[in-house]
Coordinates of C-alpha atoms and ligand atoms in Angstrom, one line a residue:
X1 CA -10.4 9.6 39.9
X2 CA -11.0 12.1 37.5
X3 CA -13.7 15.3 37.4
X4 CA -15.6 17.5 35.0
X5 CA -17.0 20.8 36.7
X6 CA -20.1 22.1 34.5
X7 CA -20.1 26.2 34.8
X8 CA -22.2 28.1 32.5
X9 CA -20.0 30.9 30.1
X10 CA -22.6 33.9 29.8
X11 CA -25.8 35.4 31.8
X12 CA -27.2 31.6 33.1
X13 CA -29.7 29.3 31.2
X14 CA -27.2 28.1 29.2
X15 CA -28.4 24.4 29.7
X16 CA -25.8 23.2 32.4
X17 CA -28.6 20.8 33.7
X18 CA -29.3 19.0 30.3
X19 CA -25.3 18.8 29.8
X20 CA -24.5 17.2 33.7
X21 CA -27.7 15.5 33.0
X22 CA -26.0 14.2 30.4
X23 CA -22.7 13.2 31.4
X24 CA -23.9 11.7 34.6
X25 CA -24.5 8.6 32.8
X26 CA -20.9 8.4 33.1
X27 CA -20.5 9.6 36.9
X28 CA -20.9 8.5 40.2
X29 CA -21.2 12.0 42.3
X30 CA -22.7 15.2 41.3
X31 CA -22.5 18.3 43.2
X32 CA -23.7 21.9 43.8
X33 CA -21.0 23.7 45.4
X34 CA -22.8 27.8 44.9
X35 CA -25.7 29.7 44.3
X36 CA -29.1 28.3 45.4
X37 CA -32.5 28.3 44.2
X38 CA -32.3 31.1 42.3
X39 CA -30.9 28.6 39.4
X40 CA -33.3 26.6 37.1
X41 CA -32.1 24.3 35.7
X42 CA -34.0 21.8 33.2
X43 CA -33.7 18.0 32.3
X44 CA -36.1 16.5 29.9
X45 CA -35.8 12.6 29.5
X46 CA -37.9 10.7 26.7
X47 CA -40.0 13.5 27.6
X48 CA -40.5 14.3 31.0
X49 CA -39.7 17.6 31.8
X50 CA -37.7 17.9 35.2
X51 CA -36.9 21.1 36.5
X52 CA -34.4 21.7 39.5
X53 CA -33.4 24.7 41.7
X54 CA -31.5 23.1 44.4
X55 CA -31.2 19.3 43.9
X56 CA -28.0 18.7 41.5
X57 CA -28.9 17.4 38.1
X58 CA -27.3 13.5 38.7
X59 CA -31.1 12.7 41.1
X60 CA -32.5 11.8 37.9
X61 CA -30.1 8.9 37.5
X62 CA -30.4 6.2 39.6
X63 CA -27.0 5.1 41.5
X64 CA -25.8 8.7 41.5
X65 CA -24.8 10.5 44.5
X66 CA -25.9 13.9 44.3
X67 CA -24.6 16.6 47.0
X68 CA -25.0 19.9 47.6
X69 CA -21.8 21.6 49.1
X70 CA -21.0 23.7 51.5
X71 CA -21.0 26.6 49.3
X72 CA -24.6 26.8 48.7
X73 CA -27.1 28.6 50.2
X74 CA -29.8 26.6 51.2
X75 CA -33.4 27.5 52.0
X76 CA -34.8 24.5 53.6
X77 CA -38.5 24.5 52.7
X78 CA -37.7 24.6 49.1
X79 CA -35.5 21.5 49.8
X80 CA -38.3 19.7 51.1
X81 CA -41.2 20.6 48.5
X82 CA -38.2 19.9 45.3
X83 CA -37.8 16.2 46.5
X84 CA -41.1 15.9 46.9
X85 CA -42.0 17.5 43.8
X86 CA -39.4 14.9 42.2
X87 CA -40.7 12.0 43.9
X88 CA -44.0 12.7 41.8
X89 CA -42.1 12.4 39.1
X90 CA -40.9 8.6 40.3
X91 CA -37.6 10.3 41.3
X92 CA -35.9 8.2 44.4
X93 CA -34.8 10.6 47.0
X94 CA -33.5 9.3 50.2
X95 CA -30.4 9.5 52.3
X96 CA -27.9 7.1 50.1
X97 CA -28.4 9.6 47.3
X98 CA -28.7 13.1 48.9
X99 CA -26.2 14.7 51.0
X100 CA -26.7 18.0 52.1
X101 CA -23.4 19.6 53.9
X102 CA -23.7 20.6 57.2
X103 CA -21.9 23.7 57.0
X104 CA -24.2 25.1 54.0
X105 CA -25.8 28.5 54.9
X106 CA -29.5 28.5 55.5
X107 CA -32.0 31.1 53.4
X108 CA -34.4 32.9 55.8
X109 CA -37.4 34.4 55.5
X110 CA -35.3 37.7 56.6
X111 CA -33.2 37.0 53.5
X112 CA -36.0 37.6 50.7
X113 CA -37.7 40.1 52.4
X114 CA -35.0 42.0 52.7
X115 CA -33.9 41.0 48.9
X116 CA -37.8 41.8 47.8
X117 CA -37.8 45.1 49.7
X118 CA -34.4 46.2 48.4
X119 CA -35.2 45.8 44.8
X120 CA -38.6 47.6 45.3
X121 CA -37.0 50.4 46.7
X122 CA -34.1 50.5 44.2
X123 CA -36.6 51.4 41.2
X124 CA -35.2 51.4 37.7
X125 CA -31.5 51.2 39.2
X126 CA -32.5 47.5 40.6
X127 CA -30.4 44.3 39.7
X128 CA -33.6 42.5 38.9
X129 CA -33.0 38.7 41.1
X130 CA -35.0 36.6 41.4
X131 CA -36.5 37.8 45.1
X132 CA -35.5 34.7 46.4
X133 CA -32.8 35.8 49.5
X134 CA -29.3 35.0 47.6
X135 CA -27.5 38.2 47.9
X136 CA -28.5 38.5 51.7
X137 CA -27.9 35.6 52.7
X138 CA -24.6 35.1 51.4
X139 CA -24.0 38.7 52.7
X140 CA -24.7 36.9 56.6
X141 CA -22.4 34.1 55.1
X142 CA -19.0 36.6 55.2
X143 CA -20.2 38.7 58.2
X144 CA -20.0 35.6 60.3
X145 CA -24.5 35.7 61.4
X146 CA -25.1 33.1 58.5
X147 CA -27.5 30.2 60.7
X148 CA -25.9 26.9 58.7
X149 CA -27.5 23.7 58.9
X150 CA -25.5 22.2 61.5
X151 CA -26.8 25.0 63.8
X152 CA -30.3 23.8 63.4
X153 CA -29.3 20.8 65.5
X154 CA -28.9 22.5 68.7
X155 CA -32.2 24.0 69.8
X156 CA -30.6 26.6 72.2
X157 CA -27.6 28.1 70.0
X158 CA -30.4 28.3 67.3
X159 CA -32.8 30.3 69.2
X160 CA -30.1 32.5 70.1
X161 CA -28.8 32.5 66.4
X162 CA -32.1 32.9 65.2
X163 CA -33.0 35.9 68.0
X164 CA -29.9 38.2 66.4
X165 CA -30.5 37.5 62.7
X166 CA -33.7 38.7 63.1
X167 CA -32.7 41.7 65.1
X168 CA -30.4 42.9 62.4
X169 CA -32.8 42.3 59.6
X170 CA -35.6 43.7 61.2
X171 CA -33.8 47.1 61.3
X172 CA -33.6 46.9 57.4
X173 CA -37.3 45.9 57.1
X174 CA -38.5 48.4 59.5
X175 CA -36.6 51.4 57.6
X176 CA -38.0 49.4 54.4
X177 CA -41.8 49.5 56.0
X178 CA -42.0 46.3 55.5
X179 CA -43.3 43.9 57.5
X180 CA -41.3 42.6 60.3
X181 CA -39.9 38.6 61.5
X182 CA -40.8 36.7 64.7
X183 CA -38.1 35.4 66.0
X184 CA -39.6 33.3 67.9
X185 CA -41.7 32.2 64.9
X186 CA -39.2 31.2 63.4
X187 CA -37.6 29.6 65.6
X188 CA -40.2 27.0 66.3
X189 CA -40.5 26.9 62.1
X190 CA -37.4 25.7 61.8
X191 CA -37.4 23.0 64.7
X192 CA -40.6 21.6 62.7
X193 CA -37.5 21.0 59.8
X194 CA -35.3 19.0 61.9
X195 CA -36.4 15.6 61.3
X196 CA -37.2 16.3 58.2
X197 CA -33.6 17.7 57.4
X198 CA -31.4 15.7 59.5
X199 CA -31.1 12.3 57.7
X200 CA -29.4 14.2 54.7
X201 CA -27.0 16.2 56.5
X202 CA -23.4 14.8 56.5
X203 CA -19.7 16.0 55.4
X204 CA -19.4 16.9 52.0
X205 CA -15.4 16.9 52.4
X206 CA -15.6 13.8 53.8
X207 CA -17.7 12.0 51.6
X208 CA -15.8 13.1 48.4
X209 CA -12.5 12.6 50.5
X210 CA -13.5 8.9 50.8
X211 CA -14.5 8.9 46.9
X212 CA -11.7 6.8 45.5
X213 CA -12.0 6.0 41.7
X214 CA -15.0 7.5 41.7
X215 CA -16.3 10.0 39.2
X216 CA -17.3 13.5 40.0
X217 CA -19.2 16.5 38.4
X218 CA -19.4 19.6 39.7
X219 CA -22.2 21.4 38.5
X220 CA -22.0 25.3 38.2
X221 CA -25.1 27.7 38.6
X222 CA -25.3 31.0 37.1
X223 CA -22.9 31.8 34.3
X224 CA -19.4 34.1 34.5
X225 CA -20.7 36.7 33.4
X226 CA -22.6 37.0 36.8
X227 CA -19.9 35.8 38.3
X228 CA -19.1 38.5 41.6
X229 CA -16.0 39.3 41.0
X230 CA -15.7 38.4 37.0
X231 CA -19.3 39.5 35.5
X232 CA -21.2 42.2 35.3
X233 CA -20.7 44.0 38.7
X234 CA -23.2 45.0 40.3
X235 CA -25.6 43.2 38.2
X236 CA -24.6 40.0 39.1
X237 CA -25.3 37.2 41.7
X238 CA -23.4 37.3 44.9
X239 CA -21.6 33.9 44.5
X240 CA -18.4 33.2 42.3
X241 CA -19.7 31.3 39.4
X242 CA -16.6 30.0 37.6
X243 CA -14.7 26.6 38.4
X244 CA -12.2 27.8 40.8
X245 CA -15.2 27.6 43.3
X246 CA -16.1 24.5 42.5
X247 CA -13.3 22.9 45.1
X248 CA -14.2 25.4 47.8
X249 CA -18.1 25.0 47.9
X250 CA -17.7 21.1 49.1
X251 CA -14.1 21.2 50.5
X252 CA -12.3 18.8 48.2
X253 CA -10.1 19.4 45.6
X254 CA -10.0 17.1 42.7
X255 CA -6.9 16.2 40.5
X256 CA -7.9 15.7 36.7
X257 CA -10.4 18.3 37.0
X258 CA -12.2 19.3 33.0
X259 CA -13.6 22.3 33.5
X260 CA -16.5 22.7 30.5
X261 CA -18.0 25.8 29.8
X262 CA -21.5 25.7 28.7
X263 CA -22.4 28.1 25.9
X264 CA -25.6 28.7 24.2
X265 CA -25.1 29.5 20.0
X266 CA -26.5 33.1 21.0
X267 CA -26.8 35.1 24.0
X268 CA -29.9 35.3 26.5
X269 CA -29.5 37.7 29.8
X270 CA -32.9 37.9 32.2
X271 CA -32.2 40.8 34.8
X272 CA -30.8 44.4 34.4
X273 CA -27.3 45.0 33.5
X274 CA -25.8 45.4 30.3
X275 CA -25.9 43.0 27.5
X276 CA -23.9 44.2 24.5
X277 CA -25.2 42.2 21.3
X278 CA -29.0 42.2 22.7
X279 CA -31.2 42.0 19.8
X280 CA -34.4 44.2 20.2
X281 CA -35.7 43.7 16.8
X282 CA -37.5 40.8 15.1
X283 CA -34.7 38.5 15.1
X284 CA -34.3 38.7 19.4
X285 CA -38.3 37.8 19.4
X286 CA -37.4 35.2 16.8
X287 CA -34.4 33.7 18.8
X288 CA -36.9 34.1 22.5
X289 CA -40.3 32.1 20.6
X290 CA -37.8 29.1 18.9
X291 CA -35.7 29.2 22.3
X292 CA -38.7 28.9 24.5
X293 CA -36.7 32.1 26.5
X294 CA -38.6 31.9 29.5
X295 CA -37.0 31.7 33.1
X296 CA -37.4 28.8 34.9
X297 CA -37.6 30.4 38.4
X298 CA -39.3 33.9 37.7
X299 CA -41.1 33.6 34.5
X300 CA -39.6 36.6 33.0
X301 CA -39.2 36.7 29.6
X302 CA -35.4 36.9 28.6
X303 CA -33.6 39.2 26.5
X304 CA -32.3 37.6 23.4
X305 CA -29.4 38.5 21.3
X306 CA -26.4 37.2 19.1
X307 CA -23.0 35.0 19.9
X308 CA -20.1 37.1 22.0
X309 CA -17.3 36.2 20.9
X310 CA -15.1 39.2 23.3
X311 CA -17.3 38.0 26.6
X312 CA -16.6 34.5 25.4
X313 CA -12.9 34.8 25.5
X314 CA -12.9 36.3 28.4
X315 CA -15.2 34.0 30.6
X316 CA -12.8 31.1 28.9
X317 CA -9.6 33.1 30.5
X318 CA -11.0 33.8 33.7
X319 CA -12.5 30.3 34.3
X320 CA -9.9 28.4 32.7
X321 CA -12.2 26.7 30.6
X322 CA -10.8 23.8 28.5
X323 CA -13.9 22.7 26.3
X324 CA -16.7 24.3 25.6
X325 CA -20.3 22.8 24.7
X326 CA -22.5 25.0 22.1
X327 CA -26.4 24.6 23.2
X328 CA -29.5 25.4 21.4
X329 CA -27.8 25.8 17.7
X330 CA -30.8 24.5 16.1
X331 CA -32.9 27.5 18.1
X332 CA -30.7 29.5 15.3
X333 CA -31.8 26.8 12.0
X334 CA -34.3 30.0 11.0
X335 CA -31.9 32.9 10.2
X336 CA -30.7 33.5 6.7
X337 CA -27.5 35.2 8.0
X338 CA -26.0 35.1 11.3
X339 CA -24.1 38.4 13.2
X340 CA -21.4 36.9 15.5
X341 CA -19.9 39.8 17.7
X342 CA -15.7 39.7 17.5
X343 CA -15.0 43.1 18.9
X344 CA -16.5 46.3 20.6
X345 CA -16.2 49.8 20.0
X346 CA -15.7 51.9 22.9
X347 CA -14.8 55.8 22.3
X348 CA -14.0 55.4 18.7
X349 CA -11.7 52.2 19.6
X350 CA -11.7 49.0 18.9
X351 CA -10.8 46.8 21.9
X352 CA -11.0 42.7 22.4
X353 CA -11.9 42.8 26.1
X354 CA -15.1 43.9 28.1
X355 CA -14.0 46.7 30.7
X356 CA -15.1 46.9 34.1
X357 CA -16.2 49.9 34.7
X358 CA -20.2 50.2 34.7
X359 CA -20.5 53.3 32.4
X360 CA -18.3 51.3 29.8
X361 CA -20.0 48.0 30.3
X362 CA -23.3 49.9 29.5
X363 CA -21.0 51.5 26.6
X364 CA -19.7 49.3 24.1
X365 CA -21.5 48.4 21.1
X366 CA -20.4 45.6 18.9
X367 CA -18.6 44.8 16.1
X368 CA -20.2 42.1 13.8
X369 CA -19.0 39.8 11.4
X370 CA -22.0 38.2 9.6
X371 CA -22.1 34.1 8.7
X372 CA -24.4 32.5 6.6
X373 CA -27.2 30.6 8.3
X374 CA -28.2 27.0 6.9
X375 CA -31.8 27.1 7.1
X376 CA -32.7 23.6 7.7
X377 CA -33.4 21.6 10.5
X378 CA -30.6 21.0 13.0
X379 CA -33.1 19.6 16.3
X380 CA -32.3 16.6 17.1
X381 CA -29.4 15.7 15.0
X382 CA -27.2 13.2 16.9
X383 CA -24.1 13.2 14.4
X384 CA -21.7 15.8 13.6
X385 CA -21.5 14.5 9.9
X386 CA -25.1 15.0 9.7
X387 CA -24.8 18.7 10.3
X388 CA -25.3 21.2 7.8
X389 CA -22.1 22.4 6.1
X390 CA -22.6 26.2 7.2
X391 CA -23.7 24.6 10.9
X392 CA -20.2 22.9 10.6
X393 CA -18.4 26.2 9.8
X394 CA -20.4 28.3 12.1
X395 CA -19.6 26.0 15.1
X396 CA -15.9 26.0 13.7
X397 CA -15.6 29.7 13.9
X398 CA -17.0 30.5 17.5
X399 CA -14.5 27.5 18.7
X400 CA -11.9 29.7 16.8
X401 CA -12.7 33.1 18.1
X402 CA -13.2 31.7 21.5
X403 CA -9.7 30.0 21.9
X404 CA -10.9 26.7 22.9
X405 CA -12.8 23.2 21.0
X406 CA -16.0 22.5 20.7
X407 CA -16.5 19.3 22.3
X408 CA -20.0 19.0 22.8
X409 CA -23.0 20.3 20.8
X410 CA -26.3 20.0 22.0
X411 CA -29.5 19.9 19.6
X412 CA -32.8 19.9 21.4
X413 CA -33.5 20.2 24.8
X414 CA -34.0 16.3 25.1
X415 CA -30.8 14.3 26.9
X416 CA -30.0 12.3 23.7
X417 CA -30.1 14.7 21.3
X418 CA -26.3 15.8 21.6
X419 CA -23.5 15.5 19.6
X420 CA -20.0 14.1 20.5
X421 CA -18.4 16.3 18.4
X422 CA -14.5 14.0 18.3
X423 CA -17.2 10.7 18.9
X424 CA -14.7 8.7 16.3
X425 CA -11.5 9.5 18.0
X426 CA -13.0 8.2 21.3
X427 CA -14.0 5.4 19.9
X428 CA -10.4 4.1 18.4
X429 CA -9.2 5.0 21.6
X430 CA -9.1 2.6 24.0
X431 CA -8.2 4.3 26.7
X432 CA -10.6 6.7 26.1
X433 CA -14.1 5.4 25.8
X434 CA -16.1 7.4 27.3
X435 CA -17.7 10.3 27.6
X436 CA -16.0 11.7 31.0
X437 CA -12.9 11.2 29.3
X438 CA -14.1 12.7 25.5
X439 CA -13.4 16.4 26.9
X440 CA -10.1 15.8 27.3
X441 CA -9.2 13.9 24.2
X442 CA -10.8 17.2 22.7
X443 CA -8.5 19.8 24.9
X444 CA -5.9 17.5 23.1
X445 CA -6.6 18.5 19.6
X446 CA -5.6 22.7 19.9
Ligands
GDP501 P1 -29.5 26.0 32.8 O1 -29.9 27.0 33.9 O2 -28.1 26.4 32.3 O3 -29.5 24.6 33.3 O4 -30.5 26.2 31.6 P2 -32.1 26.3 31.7 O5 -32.6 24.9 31.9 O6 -32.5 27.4 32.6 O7 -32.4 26.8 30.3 C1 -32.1 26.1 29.1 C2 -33.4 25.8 28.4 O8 -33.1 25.4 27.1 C3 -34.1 24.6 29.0 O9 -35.5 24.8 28.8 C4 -33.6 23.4 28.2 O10 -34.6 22.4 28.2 C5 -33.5 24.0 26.9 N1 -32.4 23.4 26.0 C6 -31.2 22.9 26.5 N2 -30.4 22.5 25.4 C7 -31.2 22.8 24.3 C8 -30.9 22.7 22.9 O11 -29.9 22.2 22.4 N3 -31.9 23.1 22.1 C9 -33.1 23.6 22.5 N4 -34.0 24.0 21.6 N5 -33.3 23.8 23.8 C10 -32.4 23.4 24.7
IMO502 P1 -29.1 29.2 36.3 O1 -28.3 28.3 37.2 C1 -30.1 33.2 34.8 C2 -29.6 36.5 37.7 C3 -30.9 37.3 38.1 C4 -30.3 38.6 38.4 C5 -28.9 38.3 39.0 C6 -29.0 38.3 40.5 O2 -30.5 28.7 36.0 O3 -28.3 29.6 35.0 P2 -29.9 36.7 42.4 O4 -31.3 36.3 42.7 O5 -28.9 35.6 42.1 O6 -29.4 37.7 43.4 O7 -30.0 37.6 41.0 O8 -28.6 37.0 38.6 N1 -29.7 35.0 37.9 C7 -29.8 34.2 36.9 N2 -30.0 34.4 35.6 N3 -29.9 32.0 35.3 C8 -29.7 31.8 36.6 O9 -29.4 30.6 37.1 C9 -29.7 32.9 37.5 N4 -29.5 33.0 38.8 C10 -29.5 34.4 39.1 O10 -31.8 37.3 37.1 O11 -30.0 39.3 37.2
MG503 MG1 -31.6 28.2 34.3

């Protein structure tokens, strides 16, 4: 058996769902195991644009499991209308390739309201999510009032479940003037889910515990830097992001484990919170228009700014990333020079690390070193020889200043369009012929 898990390295968006996307050609299982549908992330084959909140990115492929883990938080309508969203895009969903874990927690109408109402009231000081429940409900998760899925299959715990959930929220609401929940509402909306629901819920332990010499991904939401504990606190979502997740949100821990940090060749950051080498000028609206920065799930318009080479080290040390894949370079073909950041300045000091605290976070400004851009068009190249030499030696310096290869480099947003940057050394190797085991092979070369 042997596992990559996908996490994004910076704010999100990084284009973890055209990397498992990807790589799932190669894999028989791919699974959520946190956040919910507050990620977006997008697949586009020969084409066809798919975009996915909940569903892992293997549905696409036909003959891959896809499962979302215990460690999600799951709001059950939006299940429902993403498959059948994807089944109007001729996407097969059914029980042999969806498992949803019974122990998941559920997202609740109390959940966004609550998550709405608190970010109206919090003015400018808000975090800026997406509105969709997250933070709440994984807040119910730890103080033990979460409903999970497996309650929704007894109709009198749920009422009862339902009854205090509601009770507690509808103190917030109420001090919130907003509108109130009916429990009993409710209730009766979510016995209209269970038949609907119950044919995909199973063990997620189980099934990858019975997964012998099979392939698994493990597909992050989110990035490190919105990690809880590692990112930006507060300005962060209320789920660890990095790989060391990954083994609790299914309960199964894989031997052989990858773990591939997804990187875009700049920085984007939608949200408040602070965001060092932002780029308000012309470049940032140059770097937004070519990157088509847009959120999938909001809308909002992202902020734009250049390569971090100090948060880049960092998410790579506190997610023990062992590859990384660089996204979106040819988003940066336009730009006669390039800043890269490689240290900040905080109080008249230099220092190679991001600090905790908010004030500094909001503080530092960055220290550039400037590369030449190449000008020309890198969309769509498929072959690391056919890359411009200052693409070459700009991709060769991030993997430099952030302590790990570059394995992977993606081109365009379409699934082919990505380089196997050690492609020859895979292919002498017998062993090694494919791409699950090309990250590796890479790891091998530092
Ligand atoms: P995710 O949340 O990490 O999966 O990323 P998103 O899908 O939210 O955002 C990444 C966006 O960039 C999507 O619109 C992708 O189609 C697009 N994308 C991914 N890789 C590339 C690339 O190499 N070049 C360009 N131009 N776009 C890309
Ligand atoms: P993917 O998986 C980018 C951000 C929100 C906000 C903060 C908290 O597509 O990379 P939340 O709703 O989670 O409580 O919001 O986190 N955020 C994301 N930003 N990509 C995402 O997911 C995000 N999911 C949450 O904008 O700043
Ligand atoms: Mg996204």
């Amino acid at each position: 058996m042997s596992s990559i898990t996908v996490i994004g390295t910076q704010w999100g968006d990084e284009g973890k769902g055209k990397i498992v996307d990807w790589l799932s050609a190669q894999a028989d299982i791919v699974v959520r195991f946190q956040g919910g549908h507050n990620a977006g992330h997008t697949l586009v084959v020969n084409g066809e644009v798919y975009k996915l909140n909940l569903l892992p990115s293997g549905i696409v492929r036909r003959g891959t499991l896809s499962i979302i883990g215990n460690g999600v938080v799951v709001n059950p309508w939006h299940l429902l209308e993403e498959i059948e969203k994807v089944r109007l895009q001729s996407v097969e969903v059914s029980p042999d390739n969806l498992l949803l874990s019974e122990s998941a927690c559920l997202i609740l109408p109390p959940h966004w309201e609550v998550d709405q109402a608190r970010e109206r009231a919090s003015g400018t000081g808000k975090i800026g999510t997406t509105g969709r429940g997250i933070g709440p409900a994984y807040e119910d998760k730890v103080a033990r009032r979460a409903i999970r899925v497996c309650d929704l299959f007894d109709a009198k715990l749920l009422q009862e479940r339902v009854a205090q959930l509601v009770k507690h929220h509808n103190i917030y609401l109420q001090a919130y003037g907003a509108s109130e929940i009916k429990a009993e509402a409710l209730f009766e909306d979510l016995q209209k889910l269970v038949p609907k629901l119950k044919p995909y819920v199973g063990q997620s332990w189980r099934v990858l515990g019975e997964a012998k010499n099979k392939r698994i991904l493990f597909e992050g939401a989110q990035g490190v830097m919105l990690d809880i504990d590692h990112g930006t606190y507060p300005f962060v979502t209320s789920s660890n992001t990095i790989a060391a997740n990954a083994f609790i949100g299914c309960g199964f821990v894989a031997e052989n484990n990858h773990v591939l940090g997804v990187a875009k060749a700049y920085t984007t950051r939608v949200g408040s919170g602070p965001f060092p080498t932002r780029e308000t000028g012309k470049a940032g609206d140059v770097m937004g228009e070519r990157g088509a920065e847009f959120g999938t799930v909001t809308g909002r318009q992202r902020g734009c700014g250049w390569f971090d080479s100090v948060q880049m080290r960092q998410a790579v040390q506190v997610a023990g990333i062992q590859s990384l894949v660089l996204t979106k370079i040819d988003v940066l073909d336009a730009f006669e020079n390039i800043p890269v950041c490689v240290a900040y300045e905080l109080d008249n000091q230099r220092i190679d690390y991001l600090p905790a605290g908010q004030l500094s976070q909001a503080s530092v400004k960055p220290i550039y070193e400037h590369l030449p851009g190449w000008q020309s068009v890198t969309q769509g190249i498929h072959n690391w020889s056919d890359m411009p030499a200052q693409a070459k030696a700009y991709v060769e310096r991030l993997e430099q200043l952030a302590g790990v290869p570059i394995s992977v480099i993606s081109t365009s947003p379409e699934r082919e369009d990505t380089i196997l940057r050690f492609q020859q050394a895979a292919e002498d190797s017998i062993d090694m012929p494919d791409k699950f085991n090309i990250v590796t092979l890479a790891e091998a070369r530092v």
